[in-house]
Amino acid sequence: MKVPASLVDVTSPPRPNLVHDDNLDDVLAEAFRLFARGVADRRSAFRTPSIATIGPDNTPHIRTMVLRQFDPTTRRLLLHTDRRAGKLADLANVPRAAVHVYDARAALQVRLSAHVRVHTDDPVAQAAWAHGAAASHVCYAINPPPGTAVQAPPPAATDQDAGFANFAVLALTFNTLEWLWLYHGGHRRARFVWTAEAPPQATWLVP
Ligand SMILES: Cc1cc2nc3c(=O)[nH]c(=O)nc-3n(C[C@H](O)[C@H](O)[C@H](O)COP(=O)(O)O)c2cc1C
């Protein structure tokens, strides 16, 4: 695979081998560590993955979202959104999402394919709402709904409680993870596929 020169600093010396250089178990552990870090570290590229869905018109739609929780045991990512948003119509059509992260500092791309479950007004949504900040809560009280065409930017909402009716948690459980690390010593690309309660099928891929 030819990587644009702008993405790789070819003038810098090769970096020392990292632990995830040539061991698939270590690659997966590092990928999981990075998603966990994304929840905790606002500066991490894994904090704001791109989430792609398929619309009712069969076209792809993609947007940035904040990663709120990650459970490595269940391979579940939690995201917060407004149930009136366009992505909910997409997910009603096809309850799947692709997740993309590019970490420029690490020269690393990770892609996931996930099944999505939407939680509204249930214990998952209630727990997420309870842990959310007031500044986030007001966003869900905006009217008219997100994506509505308006004559001028609407004023910010102020009600901290009314938004719960519009609040949704997206639970993404991924069954495929693909890793691409741009590395002077030879790029590393790997794929992990979970089919049952067994360890994932893991393989290197030609970059
Ligand atoms: C840095 C950043 C973080 C964002 N986080 C979220 C988020 O956590 N949830 C969300 O619904 N939208 C988030 N957005 C807005 C979405 O990218 C998108 O514009 C919005 O959700 C509408 O998408 P949709 O019409 O496809 O549903 C974020 C945007 C940016 C730039």
Short mmCIF file of C-alpha atoms and ligand atoms in Angstrom, two decimals:
data_model
loop_
_atom_site.label_atom_id
_atom_site.label_comp_id
_atom_site.label_asym_id
_atom_site.label_seq_id
_atom_site.Cartn_x
_atom_site.Cartn_y
_atom_site.Cartn_z
CA MET A 1 0.00 0.00 0.00
CA LYS A 2 1.37 3.42 -0.92
CA VAL A 3 1.02 5.90 1.93
CA PRO A 4 1.12 9.59 1.03
CA ALA A 5 4.44 11.11 2.08
CA SER A 6 2.56 13.81 3.98
CA LEU A 7 1.33 11.18 6.43
CA VAL A 8 4.75 9.81 7.28
CA ASP A 9 7.80 11.77 8.31
CA VAL A 10 10.32 9.93 6.17
CA THR A 11 13.20 12.05 7.44
CA SER A 12 13.03 10.82 11.02
CA PRO A 13 15.02 7.73 12.01
CA PRO A 14 13.17 4.45 12.49
CA ARG A 15 11.69 4.31 15.93
CA PRO A 16 12.55 1.42 18.22
CA ASN A 17 10.27 -1.57 17.99
CA LEU A 18 7.16 -1.15 20.07
CA VAL A 19 5.53 -3.99 21.92
CA HIS A 20 2.82 -4.25 19.26
CA ASP A 21 5.36 -4.54 16.46
CA ASP A 22 5.03 -8.21 15.56
CA ASN A 23 2.69 -9.95 17.98
CA LEU A 24 -1.06 -10.11 17.26
CA ASP A 25 -2.01 -10.46 20.93
CA ASP A 26 -0.04 -7.32 21.70
CA VAL A 27 -1.68 -5.48 18.79
CA LEU A 28 -5.13 -6.25 20.18
CA ALA A 29 -4.13 -5.33 23.72
CA GLU A 30 -2.78 -2.01 22.44
CA ALA A 31 -5.96 -1.30 20.45
CA PHE A 32 -8.09 -1.93 23.54
CA ARG A 33 -5.78 0.19 25.67
CA LEU A 34 -6.15 3.06 23.22
CA PHE A 35 -9.96 2.93 23.26
CA ALA A 36 -9.89 2.90 27.08
CA ARG A 37 -7.53 5.86 26.97
CA GLY A 38 -9.92 7.66 24.64
CA VAL A 39 -12.57 7.66 27.35
CA ALA A 40 -10.20 9.10 29.94
CA ASP A 41 -8.05 11.47 27.88
CA ARG A 42 -9.71 14.38 26.08
CA ARG A 43 -6.59 14.86 23.92
CA SER A 44 -6.57 11.29 22.66
CA ALA A 45 -7.58 10.75 19.04
CA PHE A 46 -9.63 7.83 20.34
CA ARG A 47 -11.78 10.33 22.25
CA THR A 48 -13.54 11.45 19.07
CA PRO A 49 -13.99 8.58 16.63
CA SER A 50 -15.81 8.98 13.34
CA ILE A 51 -19.01 6.94 13.25
CA ALA A 52 -20.49 5.89 9.91
CA THR A 53 -24.01 4.61 9.31
CA ILE A 54 -26.12 3.72 6.29
CA GLY A 55 -29.10 5.95 5.60
CA PRO A 56 -32.55 4.83 4.47
CA ASP A 57 -31.47 6.08 1.03
CA ASN A 58 -28.57 3.56 1.16
CA THR A 59 -25.92 6.28 1.26
CA PRO A 60 -23.21 6.39 3.94
CA HIS A 61 -23.34 9.13 6.57
CA ILE A 62 -20.42 9.88 8.88
CA ARG A 63 -19.92 12.14 11.86
CA THR A 64 -17.61 12.78 14.83
CA MET A 65 -18.83 11.59 18.24
CA VAL A 66 -17.37 11.52 21.74
CA LEU A 67 -16.44 8.10 23.11
CA ARG A 68 -18.06 7.95 26.57
CA GLN A 69 -17.35 4.41 27.73
CA PHE A 70 -15.50 1.33 26.56
CA ASP A 71 -15.84 -2.19 27.96
CA PRO A 72 -13.10 -4.48 26.61
CA THR A 73 -14.82 -7.59 27.95
CA THR A 74 -17.97 -7.08 25.92
CA ARG A 75 -16.24 -5.04 23.17
CA ARG A 76 -18.84 -2.34 23.71
CA LEU A 77 -18.46 1.39 23.06
CA LEU A 78 -21.04 3.82 24.44
CA LEU A 79 -21.86 7.11 22.70
CA HIS A 80 -24.42 9.78 23.59
CA THR A 81 -26.74 11.44 21.13
CA ASP A 82 -30.13 13.02 20.50
CA ARG A 83 -32.80 10.50 19.57
CA ARG A 84 -34.21 12.98 17.02
CA ALA A 85 -30.89 13.12 15.10
CA GLY A 86 -30.54 11.77 11.58
CA LYS A 87 -28.27 8.92 12.69
CA LEU A 88 -31.19 7.36 14.59
CA ALA A 89 -33.16 7.05 11.36
CA ASP A 90 -30.08 5.44 9.82
CA LEU A 91 -29.80 2.94 12.66
CA ALA A 92 -33.50 2.10 12.46
CA ASN A 93 -32.76 1.20 8.86
CA VAL A 94 -29.52 -0.73 9.44
CA PRO A 95 -28.47 -1.21 13.10
CA ARG A 96 -24.78 -1.25 12.29
CA ALA A 97 -21.97 1.31 12.36
CA ALA A 98 -18.39 1.57 11.19
CA VAL A 99 -15.98 3.29 13.57
CA HIS A 100 -12.82 5.02 12.39
CA VAL A 101 -9.96 6.53 14.38
CA TYR A 102 -6.76 7.99 13.00
CA ASP A 103 -4.17 8.83 15.60
CA ALA A 104 -1.67 11.04 13.77
CA ARG A 105 0.86 11.05 16.61
CA ALA A 106 0.92 7.25 16.72
CA ALA A 107 0.64 6.92 12.89
CA LEU A 108 -2.17 4.51 13.57
CA GLN A 109 -5.60 3.83 12.05
CA VAL A 110 -8.15 1.57 13.76
CA ARG A 111 -11.46 0.59 12.17
CA LEU A 112 -14.35 -1.30 13.74
CA SER A 113 -17.52 -2.88 12.41
CA ALA A 114 -20.21 -2.90 15.07
CA HIS A 115 -23.79 -3.79 15.81
CA VAL A 116 -25.66 -0.88 17.42
CA ARG A 117 -28.32 -0.96 20.09
CA VAL A 118 -30.16 2.27 20.88
CA HIS A 119 -31.02 2.92 24.54
CA THR A 120 -33.68 5.50 25.40
CA ASP A 121 -35.44 5.91 28.74
CA ASP A 122 -34.01 2.67 30.11
CA PRO A 123 -31.43 1.92 32.84
CA VAL A 124 -28.50 2.41 30.44
CA ALA A 125 -29.79 5.83 29.35
CA GLN A 126 -30.66 6.79 32.93
CA ALA A 127 -27.18 5.87 34.20
CA ALA A 128 -25.50 7.80 31.39
CA TRP A 129 -27.72 10.84 32.01
CA ALA A 130 -26.99 10.74 35.73
CA HIS A 131 -23.24 10.89 35.05
CA GLY A 132 -23.53 13.64 32.44
CA ALA A 133 -22.75 17.30 33.04
CA ALA A 134 -25.45 19.96 33.15
CA ALA A 135 -23.77 21.70 30.22
CA SER A 136 -24.30 18.54 28.16
CA HIS A 137 -27.86 18.04 29.36
CA VAL A 138 -29.08 21.35 28.00
CA CYS A 139 -27.98 20.43 24.47
CA TYR A 140 -30.69 17.77 24.33
CA ALA A 141 -33.41 20.32 25.09
CA ILE A 142 -32.79 22.24 21.85
CA ASN A 143 -35.82 22.90 19.68
CA PRO A 144 -36.68 22.45 16.91
CA PRO A 145 -34.89 19.06 16.53
CA PRO A 146 -31.26 18.77 15.36
CA GLY A 147 -30.90 19.02 11.62
CA THR A 148 -33.99 21.20 11.10
CA ALA A 149 -33.44 23.98 8.55
CA VAL A 150 -33.93 27.38 10.22
CA GLN A 151 -33.71 31.02 9.15
CA ALA A 152 -30.98 31.84 11.70
CA PRO A 153 -28.94 30.00 14.37
CA PRO A 154 -31.34 29.23 17.25
CA PRO A 155 -30.59 30.36 20.80
CA ALA A 156 -28.97 27.77 23.04
CA ALA A 157 -31.33 25.73 25.18
CA THR A 158 -31.22 26.32 28.93
CA ASP A 159 -33.46 23.65 30.49
CA GLN A 160 -31.28 21.02 32.16
CA ASP A 161 -34.01 18.42 32.66
CA ALA A 162 -36.23 18.55 29.59
CA GLY A 163 -33.52 17.02 27.41
CA PHE A 164 -33.74 13.52 28.88
CA ALA A 165 -36.77 12.81 26.71
CA ASN A 166 -34.49 13.30 23.70
CA PHE A 167 -31.42 11.58 25.10
CA ALA A 168 -30.15 8.32 23.63
CA VAL A 169 -27.16 6.09 24.27
CA LEU A 170 -25.74 4.17 21.34
CA ALA A 171 -24.15 0.89 22.40
CA LEU A 172 -21.79 -0.36 19.70
CA THR A 173 -20.60 -3.95 20.02
CA PHE A 174 -17.89 -4.61 17.48
CA ASN A 175 -17.15 -7.97 15.89
CA THR A 176 -14.33 -6.81 13.61
CA LEU A 177 -11.30 -4.68 14.44
CA GLU A 178 -8.76 -3.71 11.84
CA TRP A 179 -5.43 -2.17 12.75
CA LEU A 180 -3.03 -0.28 10.47
CA TRP A 181 0.22 1.07 11.87
CA LEU A 182 2.47 3.08 9.60
CA TYR A 183 5.95 2.03 10.53
CA HIS A 184 9.33 2.67 8.92
CA GLY A 185 10.31 -0.93 9.39
CA GLY A 186 7.29 -2.07 7.35
CA HIS A 187 3.67 -1.14 7.89
CA ARG A 188 1.64 -3.47 10.09
CA ARG A 189 -1.95 -4.33 9.23
CA ALA A 190 -3.98 -6.86 11.21
CA ARG A 191 -7.60 -7.98 11.46
CA PHE A 192 -9.48 -9.53 14.37
CA VAL A 193 -12.91 -11.15 13.92
CA TRP A 194 -15.09 -12.38 16.77
CA THR A 195 -17.67 -14.98 15.85
CA ALA A 196 -18.68 -16.61 19.16
CA GLU A 197 -17.48 -16.66 22.73
CA ALA A 198 -14.11 -17.92 21.51
CA PRO A 199 -10.92 -15.89 21.08
CA PRO A 200 -11.02 -13.79 17.93
CA GLN A 201 -9.69 -15.02 14.62
CA ALA A 202 -6.57 -12.94 14.22
CA THR A 203 -4.47 -12.48 11.11
CA TRP A 204 -1.93 -10.15 9.62
CA LEU A 205 -2.96 -8.52 6.34
CA VAL A 206 -0.81 -7.11 3.59
CA PRO A 207 -0.83 -3.36 4.31
C1 LIG B 1 -15.67 17.12 18.33
C2 LIG B 1 -17.11 16.74 18.07
C3 LIG B 1 -17.73 15.89 18.95
C4 LIG B 1 -19.07 15.53 18.73
N1 LIG B 1 -19.67 14.68 19.59
C5 LIG B 1 -20.93 14.28 19.36
C6 LIG B 1 -21.56 13.31 20.22
O1 LIG B 1 -20.95 12.79 21.18
N2 LIG B 1 -22.84 12.96 19.94
C7 LIG B 1 -23.53 13.48 18.88
O2 LIG B 1 -24.67 13.10 18.69
N3 LIG B 1 -22.96 14.40 18.06
C8 LIG B 1 -21.69 14.80 18.27
N4 LIG B 1 -21.09 15.72 17.43
C9 LIG B 1 -21.89 16.26 16.32
C10 LIG B 1 -21.94 15.24 15.18
O3 LIG B 1 -20.67 15.22 14.52
C11 LIG B 1 -23.06 15.52 14.16
O4 LIG B 1 -22.86 16.80 13.58
C12 LIG B 1 -24.44 15.48 14.81
O5 LIG B 1 -24.52 14.43 15.75
C13 LIG B 1 -25.52 15.27 13.75
O6 LIG B 1 -25.27 14.06 13.09
P1 LIG B 1 -26.43 13.26 12.31
O7 LIG B 1 -27.28 14.28 11.63
O8 LIG B 1 -25.70 12.38 11.38
O9 LIG B 1 -27.23 12.49 13.33
C14 LIG B 1 -19.77 16.07 17.63
C15 LIG B 1 -19.11 16.91 16.73
C16 LIG B 1 -17.81 17.26 16.96
C17 LIG B 1 -17.12 18.17 15.99
#
